[in-house]
Amino acid sequence: MYKCAVYTRVSTDDQNTSIVNQRGYFIDYIKSRGWILFDIYTDEAFTGTETTKRLSFQRLLSDAKEKKYNLLLAKSYSRFGRNQRETLDAIAKLLEHNVRIIFIEDNLDSKRDIGQFGLFGWLA
């Protein structure tokens, strides 16, 4: 059984409806699979290039270390992060704590596609 964390981010204040839409989408996605929603972590009006300034992102990593969830969902790799080094470091930390990662729009799943995560980091 998966206990899911969801990460949402928008880079500007005028994208607030995007956050609402993302939350609704993920709640339905998780419910349709019979999984459990642990928490939704949201960073609003923050660029994806600096993870240290995204407080929800930092809390997400801390909660993974404490084994509070075992599956992370995000809309896309670029919503998760845009700085290749920081994003790949965060992914490595999540994997180290046995967290499966799925980026829905990119059809990326760490269970089967871990080799492609670096390529997407370069593209983001």
Tab-separated table of N, CA and C in Angstrom:
chain	number	residue	atom	x	y	z
A	1	MET	N	0.848	-1.185	0.000
A	1	MET	CA	0.000	0.000	0.000
A	1	MET	C	0.889	1.242	0.000
A	2	TYR	N	0.551	2.149	-0.891
A	2	TYR	CA	1.340	3.376	-0.963
A	2	TYR	C	0.706	4.487	-0.142
A	3	LYS	N	1.555	5.156	0.617
A	3	LYS	CA	1.184	6.382	1.319
A	3	LYS	C	1.844	7.494	0.521
A	4	CYS	N	1.025	8.348	-0.074
A	4	CYS	CA	1.500	9.296	-1.083
A	4	CYS	C	1.706	10.710	-0.575
A	5	ALA	N	2.774	11.289	-1.046
A	5	ALA	CA	3.022	12.714	-0.913
A	5	ALA	C	2.875	13.295	-2.310
A	6	VAL	N	2.369	14.501	-2.383
A	6	VAL	CA	2.203	15.186	-3.663
A	6	VAL	C	2.961	16.502	-3.577
A	7	TYR	N	3.711	16.819	-4.643
A	7	TYR	CA	4.396	18.100	-4.684
A	7	TYR	C	3.817	18.931	-5.820
A	8	THR	N	3.379	20.151	-5.478
A	8	THR	CA	2.889	21.091	-6.482
A	8	THR	C	3.665	22.391	-6.341
A	9	ARG	N	3.878	23.038	-7.473
A	9	ARG	CA	4.600	24.313	-7.462
A	9	ARG	C	4.137	25.147	-8.639
A	10	VAL	N	3.983	26.425	-8.391
A	10	VAL	CA	3.799	27.397	-9.464
A	10	VAL	C	4.806	28.514	-9.239
A	11	SER	N	5.248	29.110	-10.326
A	11	SER	CA	6.307	30.107	-10.201
A	11	SER	C	5.796	31.531	-10.102
A	12	THR	N	4.508	31.750	-10.365
A	12	THR	CA	3.963	33.104	-10.265
A	12	THR	C	2.645	33.082	-9.506
A	13	ASP	N	2.319	34.216	-8.889
A	13	ASP	CA	1.086	34.330	-8.106
A	13	ASP	C	-0.172	34.145	-8.950
A	14	ASP	N	-0.121	34.499	-10.229
A	14	ASP	CA	-1.327	34.431	-11.046
A	14	ASP	C	-1.660	33.008	-11.515
A	15	GLN	N	-0.938	32.025	-11.059
A	15	GLN	CA	-1.208	30.635	-11.429
A	15	GLN	C	-1.927	29.875	-10.310
A	16	ASN	N	-2.590	30.573	-9.397
A	16	ASN	CA	-3.226	29.926	-8.251
A	16	ASN	C	-4.231	28.858	-8.650
A	17	THR	N	-4.958	29.058	-9.742
A	17	THR	CA	-5.925	28.039	-10.162
A	17	THR	C	-5.201	26.763	-10.574
A	18	SER	N	-3.977	26.887	-11.028
A	18	SER	CA	-3.195	25.708	-11.382
A	18	SER	C	-2.973	24.817	-10.166
A	19	ILE	N	-2.698	25.417	-9.021
A	19	ILE	CA	-2.502	24.651	-7.780
A	19	ILE	C	-3.788	23.920	-7.418
A	20	VAL	N	-4.910	24.601	-7.476
A	20	VAL	CA	-6.199	23.984	-7.162
A	20	VAL	C	-6.463	22.816	-8.108
A	21	ASN	N	-6.216	23.027	-9.379
A	21	ASN	CA	-6.421	21.965	-10.372
A	21	ASN	C	-5.490	20.782	-10.127
A	22	GLN	N	-4.224	21.069	-9.810
A	22	GLN	CA	-3.271	19.996	-9.538
A	22	GLN	C	-3.703	19.184	-8.323
A	23	ARG	N	-4.133	19.858	-7.271
A	23	ARG	CA	-4.563	19.153	-6.061
A	23	ARG	C	-5.735	18.227	-6.349
A	24	GLY	N	-6.742	18.748	-7.040
A	24	GLY	CA	-7.906	17.931	-7.380
A	24	GLY	C	-7.532	16.725	-8.221
A	25	TYR	N	-6.661	16.953	-9.194
A	25	TYR	CA	-6.213	15.869	-10.059
A	25	TYR	C	-5.535	14.769	-9.237
A	26	PHE	N	-4.624	15.146	-8.350
A	26	PHE	CA	-3.879	14.158	-7.576
A	26	PHE	C	-4.749	13.431	-6.563
A	27	ILE	N	-5.681	14.133	-5.958
A	27	ILE	CA	-6.593	13.473	-5.022
A	27	ILE	C	-7.377	12.381	-5.755
A	28	ASP	N	-7.884	12.692	-6.940
A	28	ASP	CA	-8.609	11.695	-7.739
A	28	ASP	C	-7.689	10.553	-8.177
A	29	TYR	N	-6.478	10.895	-8.589
A	29	TYR	CA	-5.498	9.901	-9.052
A	29	TYR	C	-5.190	8.896	-7.943
A	30	ILE	N	-4.947	9.402	-6.754
A	30	ILE	CA	-4.607	8.551	-5.610
A	30	ILE	C	-5.810	7.697	-5.198
A	31	LYS	N	-6.968	8.326	-5.113
A	31	LYS	CA	-8.180	7.622	-4.707
A	31	LYS	C	-8.517	6.493	-5.691
A	32	SER	N	-8.353	6.733	-6.989
A	32	SER	CA	-8.701	5.733	-8.004
A	32	SER	C	-7.804	4.499	-7.933
A	33	ARG	N	-6.663	4.618	-7.310
A	33	ARG	CA	-5.734	3.493	-7.182
A	33	ARG	C	-5.794	2.829	-5.800
A	34	GLY	N	-6.611	3.374	-4.932
A	34	GLY	CA	-6.731	2.802	-3.595
A	34	GLY	C	-5.558	3.123	-2.687
A	35	TRP	N	-4.794	4.170	-3.031
A	35	TRP	CA	-3.666	4.578	-2.226
A	35	TRP	C	-4.137	5.561	-1.151
A	36	ILE	N	-3.240	5.931	-0.255
A	36	ILE	CA	-3.536	6.857	0.830
A	36	ILE	C	-2.787	8.162	0.574
A	37	LEU	N	-3.487	9.277	0.732
A	37	LEU	CA	-2.848	10.588	0.621
A	37	LEU	C	-2.277	10.962	1.980
A	38	PHE	N	-0.967	11.169	2.025
A	38	PHE	CA	-0.327	11.616	3.262
A	38	PHE	C	-0.384	13.133	3.376
A	39	ASP	N	0.140	13.833	2.348
A	39	ASP	CA	0.181	15.290	2.401
A	39	ASP	C	0.401	15.847	1.003
A	40	ILE	N	-0.015	17.100	0.837
A	40	ILE	CA	0.258	17.840	-0.397
A	40	ILE	C	1.171	19.001	-0.023
A	41	TYR	N	2.342	19.019	-0.613
A	41	TYR	CA	3.348	20.052	-0.359
A	41	TYR	C	3.269	21.056	-1.512
A	42	THR	N	3.108	22.322	-1.186
A	42	THR	CA	2.929	23.337	-2.222
A	42	THR	C	3.871	24.504	-2.007
A	43	ASP	N	4.555	24.880	-3.068
A	43	ASP	CA	5.358	26.099	-3.075
A	43	ASP	C	4.765	27.009	-4.143
A	44	GLU	N	4.307	28.183	-3.718
A	44	GLU	CA	3.703	29.135	-4.651
A	44	GLU	C	4.608	30.343	-4.830
A	45	ALA	N	4.707	30.790	-6.074
A	45	ALA	CA	5.500	31.968	-6.447
A	45	ALA	C	6.984	31.766	-6.178
A	46	PHE	N	7.466	30.541	-6.411
A	46	PHE	CA	8.886	30.241	-6.280
A	46	PHE	C	9.404	29.620	-7.569
A	47	THR	N	10.563	30.035	-7.976
A	47	THR	CA	11.206	29.428	-9.118
A	47	THR	C	11.633	28.006	-8.764
A	48	GLY	N	11.719	27.164	-9.767
A	48	GLY	CA	12.141	25.791	-9.541
A	48	GLY	C	13.643	25.624	-9.513
A	49	THR	N	14.391	26.727	-9.618
A	49	THR	CA	15.844	26.606	-9.703
A	49	THR	C	16.550	26.617	-8.355
A	50	GLU	N	15.862	27.026	-7.287
A	50	GLU	CA	16.518	27.097	-5.978
A	50	GLU	C	15.695	26.349	-4.930
A	51	THR	N	16.075	25.126	-4.661
A	51	THR	CA	15.311	24.308	-3.717
A	51	THR	C	15.424	24.809	-2.286
A	52	THR	N	16.504	25.481	-1.941
A	52	THR	CA	16.689	25.940	-0.558
A	52	THR	C	15.661	27.001	-0.164
A	53	LYS	N	15.090	27.716	-1.117
A	53	LYS	CA	14.096	28.746	-0.824
A	53	LYS	C	12.674	28.189	-0.788
A	54	ARG	N	12.493	26.959	-1.234
A	54	ARG	CA	11.160	26.356	-1.270
A	54	ARG	C	10.942	25.559	0.019
A	55	LEU	N	10.243	26.162	0.974
A	55	LEU	CA	10.094	25.571	2.299
A	55	LEU	C	9.301	24.267	2.278
A	56	SER	N	8.261	24.192	1.457
A	56	SER	CA	7.499	22.938	1.376
A	56	SER	C	8.355	21.825	0.782
A	57	PHE	N	9.198	22.183	-0.165
A	57	PHE	CA	10.099	21.201	-0.767
A	57	PHE	C	11.049	20.650	0.291
A	58	GLN	N	11.568	21.524	1.131
A	58	GLN	CA	12.476	21.094	2.202
A	58	GLN	C	11.753	20.210	3.217
A	59	ARG	N	10.509	20.547	3.516
A	59	ARG	CA	9.711	19.727	4.438
A	59	ARG	C	9.426	18.362	3.822
A	60	LEU	N	9.179	18.338	2.516
A	60	LEU	CA	8.957	17.082	1.790
A	60	LEU	C	10.164	16.156	1.952
A	61	LEU	N	11.364	16.697	1.807
A	61	LEU	CA	12.579	15.896	1.953
A	61	LEU	C	12.762	15.416	3.394
A	62	SER	N	12.470	16.277	4.340
A	62	SER	CA	12.583	15.915	5.750
A	62	SER	C	11.595	14.799	6.106
A	63	ASP	N	10.368	14.905	5.621
A	63	ASP	CA	9.369	13.875	5.892
A	63	ASP	C	9.733	12.541	5.245
A	64	ALA	N	10.384	12.589	4.102
A	64	ALA	CA	10.847	11.343	3.461
A	64	ALA	C	11.890	10.665	4.339
A	65	LYS	N	12.776	11.457	4.881
A	65	LYS	CA	13.823	10.919	5.761
A	65	LYS	C	13.200	10.238	6.977
A	66	GLU	N	12.084	10.780	7.436
A	66	GLU	CA	11.385	10.214	8.590
A	66	GLU	C	10.404	9.110	8.198
A	67	LYS	N	10.444	8.715	6.921
A	67	LYS	CA	9.619	7.600	6.400
A	67	LYS	C	8.116	7.849	6.576
A	68	LYS	N	7.674	9.084	6.407
A	68	LYS	CA	6.265	9.413	6.563
A	68	LYS	C	5.434	9.041	5.334
A	69	TYR	N	6.084	8.852	4.203
A	69	TYR	CA	5.408	8.430	2.976
A	69	TYR	C	6.377	7.592	2.158
A	70	ASN	N	5.831	6.848	1.166
A	70	ASN	CA	6.704	6.000	0.352
A	70	ASN	C	6.500	6.170	-1.150
A	71	LEU	N	5.681	7.147	-1.531
A	71	LEU	CA	5.481	7.455	-2.947
A	71	LEU	C	5.299	8.953	-3.093
A	72	LEU	N	6.054	9.551	-4.000
A	72	LEU	CA	5.928	10.970	-4.297
A	72	LEU	C	5.369	11.128	-5.696
A	73	LEU	N	4.342	11.949	-5.825
A	73	LEU	CA	3.757	12.273	-7.118
A	73	LEU	C	3.968	13.756	-7.402
A	74	ALA	N	4.310	14.067	-8.649
A	74	ALA	CA	4.398	15.453	-9.105
A	74	ALA	C	3.883	15.503	-10.531
A	75	LYS	N	3.379	16.652	-10.907
A	75	LYS	CA	2.820	16.816	-12.253
A	75	LYS	C	3.870	16.508	-13.321
A	76	SER	N	5.058	17.058	-13.145
A	76	SER	CA	6.120	16.845	-14.126
A	76	SER	C	7.476	17.052	-13.455
A	77	TYR	N	8.491	16.613	-14.135
A	77	TYR	CA	9.860	16.801	-13.635
A	77	TYR	C	10.136	18.283	-13.426
A	78	SER	N	9.732	19.121	-14.383
A	78	SER	CA	10.024	20.554	-14.289
A	78	SER	C	9.248	21.242	-13.168
A	79	ARG	N	8.100	20.716	-12.767
A	79	ARG	CA	7.373	21.257	-11.606
A	79	ARG	C	8.118	20.893	-10.323
A	80	PHE	N	8.780	19.757	-10.320
A	80	PHE	CA	9.545	19.318	-9.162
A	80	PHE	C	10.809	20.155	-9.004
A	81	GLY	N	11.483	20.433	-10.106
A	81	GLY	CA	12.698	21.243	-10.040
A	81	GLY	C	13.269	21.536	-11.401
A	82	ARG	N	14.014	22.639	-11.483
A	82	ARG	CA	14.629	23.042	-12.748
A	82	ARG	C	16.155	23.123	-12.677
A	83	ASN	N	16.700	23.043	-11.497
A	83	ASN	CA	18.147	23.045	-11.344
A	83	ASN	C	18.598	21.584	-11.349
A	84	GLN	N	19.340	21.197	-12.381
A	84	GLN	CA	19.684	19.788	-12.573
A	84	GLN	C	20.362	19.183	-11.346
A	85	ARG	N	21.365	19.815	-10.830
A	85	ARG	CA	22.119	19.258	-9.699
A	85	ARG	C	21.237	19.122	-8.460
A	86	GLU	N	20.541	20.197	-8.090
A	86	GLU	CA	19.704	20.158	-6.889
A	86	GLU	C	18.569	19.146	-7.033
A	87	THR	N	17.978	19.091	-8.200
A	87	THR	CA	16.863	18.167	-8.419
A	87	THR	C	17.332	16.722	-8.363
A	88	LEU	N	18.434	16.422	-9.002
A	88	LEU	CA	18.954	15.048	-8.961
A	88	LEU	C	19.418	14.667	-7.557
A	89	ASP	N	19.959	15.629	-6.808
A	89	ASP	CA	20.317	15.369	-5.408
A	89	ASP	C	19.073	15.044	-4.583
A	90	ALA	N	18.000	15.803	-4.801
A	90	ALA	CA	16.749	15.553	-4.067
A	90	ALA	C	16.182	14.184	-4.440
A	91	ILE	N	16.223	13.840	-5.708
A	91	ILE	CA	15.738	12.527	-6.155
A	91	ILE	C	16.560	11.423	-5.501
A	92	ALA	N	17.873	11.597	-5.457
A	92	ALA	CA	18.737	10.594	-4.826
A	92	ALA	C	18.382	10.426	-3.347
A	93	LYS	N	18.107	11.530	-2.657
A	93	LYS	CA	17.726	11.453	-1.244
A	93	LYS	C	16.418	10.703	-1.074
A	94	LEU	N	15.455	10.991	-1.936
A	94	LEU	CA	14.166	10.302	-1.862
A	94	LEU	C	14.339	8.803	-2.098
A	95	LEU	N	15.110	8.456	-3.098
A	95	LEU	CA	15.344	7.036	-3.399
A	95	LEU	C	16.085	6.352	-2.257
A	96	GLU	N	17.008	7.072	-1.652
A	96	GLU	CA	17.763	6.548	-0.508
A	96	GLU	C	16.822	6.187	0.653
A	97	HIS	N	15.713	6.903	0.736
A	97	HIS	CA	14.734	6.654	1.797
A	97	HIS	C	13.572	5.784	1.294
A	98	ASN	N	13.828	5.073	0.183
A	98	ASN	CA	12.865	4.122	-0.397
A	98	ASN	C	11.548	4.770	-0.814
A	99	VAL	N	11.633	5.971	-1.349
A	99	VAL	CA	10.459	6.655	-1.878
A	99	VAL	C	10.433	6.462	-3.391
A	100	ARG	N	9.343	5.911	-3.868
A	100	ARG	CA	9.104	5.792	-5.312
A	100	ARG	C	8.652	7.166	-5.805
A	101	ILE	N	9.087	7.553	-7.004
A	101	ILE	CA	8.779	8.873	-7.552
A	101	ILE	C	8.095	8.698	-8.899
A	102	ILE	N	6.955	9.384	-9.065
A	102	ILE	CA	6.246	9.357	-10.348
A	102	ILE	C	5.995	10.790	-10.788
A	103	PHE	N	6.441	11.117	-12.010
A	103	PHE	CA	6.140	12.393	-12.650
A	103	PHE	C	5.112	12.084	-13.732
A	104	ILE	N	3.864	12.450	-13.482
A	104	ILE	CA	2.728	12.021	-14.291
A	104	ILE	C	2.854	12.422	-15.760
A	105	GLU	N	2.974	13.708	-16.051
A	105	GLU	CA	2.980	14.168	-17.445
A	105	GLU	C	4.157	13.629	-18.251
A	106	ASP	N	5.259	13.373	-17.593
A	106	ASP	CA	6.446	12.870	-18.285
A	106	ASP	C	6.443	11.347	-18.397
A	107	ASN	N	5.454	10.704	-17.772
A	107	ASN	CA	5.371	9.244	-17.747
A	107	ASN	C	6.673	8.639	-17.215
A	108	LEU	N	7.186	9.259	-16.143
A	108	LEU	CA	8.420	8.785	-15.507
A	108	LEU	C	8.085	8.162	-14.158
A	109	ASP	N	8.626	6.999	-13.927
A	109	ASP	CA	8.410	6.275	-12.681
A	109	ASP	C	9.756	5.707	-12.252
A	110	SER	N	10.208	6.059	-11.062
A	110	SER	CA	11.521	5.602	-10.604
A	110	SER	C	11.597	4.082	-10.497
A	111	LYS	N	10.469	3.440	-10.452
A	111	LYS	CA	10.443	1.981	-10.380
A	111	LYS	C	10.927	1.345	-11.689
A	112	ARG	N	10.762	2.072	-12.802
A	112	ARG	CA	11.146	1.497	-14.095
A	112	ARG	C	12.025	2.413	-14.954
A	113	ASP	N	12.051	3.720	-14.673
A	113	ASP	CA	12.690	4.678	-15.585
A	113	ASP	C	13.835	5.462	-14.967
A	114	ILE	N	14.459	4.971	-13.931
A	114	ILE	CA	15.437	5.768	-13.201
A	114	ILE	C	16.564	6.281	-14.102
A	115	GLY	N	16.916	5.550	-15.130
A	115	GLY	CA	17.973	5.976	-16.049
A	115	GLY	C	17.617	7.224	-16.834
A	116	GLN	N	16.335	7.516	-16.980
A	116	GLN	CA	15.899	8.685	-17.748
A	116	GLN	C	15.800	9.958	-16.891
A	117	PHE	N	15.896	9.822	-15.590
A	117	PHE	CA	15.756	10.981	-14.721
A	117	PHE	C	16.858	12.012	-14.996
A	118	GLY	N	18.066	11.578	-15.260
A	118	GLY	CA	19.162	12.498	-15.577
A	118	GLY	C	18.911	13.271	-16.852
A	119	LEU	N	18.380	12.600	-17.864
A	119	LEU	CA	18.057	13.262	-19.129
A	119	LEU	C	17.000	14.337	-18.902
A	120	PHE	N	15.968	14.034	-18.144
A	120	PHE	CA	14.934	15.015	-17.873
A	120	PHE	C	15.482	16.164	-17.036
A	121	GLY	N	16.427	15.894	-16.162
A	121	GLY	CA	17.071	16.951	-15.390
A	121	GLY	C	17.814	17.909	-16.297
A	122	TRP	N	18.460	17.383	-17.291
A	122	TRP	CA	19.184	18.213	-18.247
A	122	TRP	C	18.202	19.070	-19.050
A	123	LEU	N	17.083	18.474	-19.458
A	123	LEU	CA	16.087	19.185	-20.248
A	123	LEU	C	15.367	20.263	-19.444
A	124	ALA	N	15.124	19.999	-18.165
A	124	ALA	CA	14.390	20.959	-17.319
A	124	ALA	C	15.224	22.199	-17.082
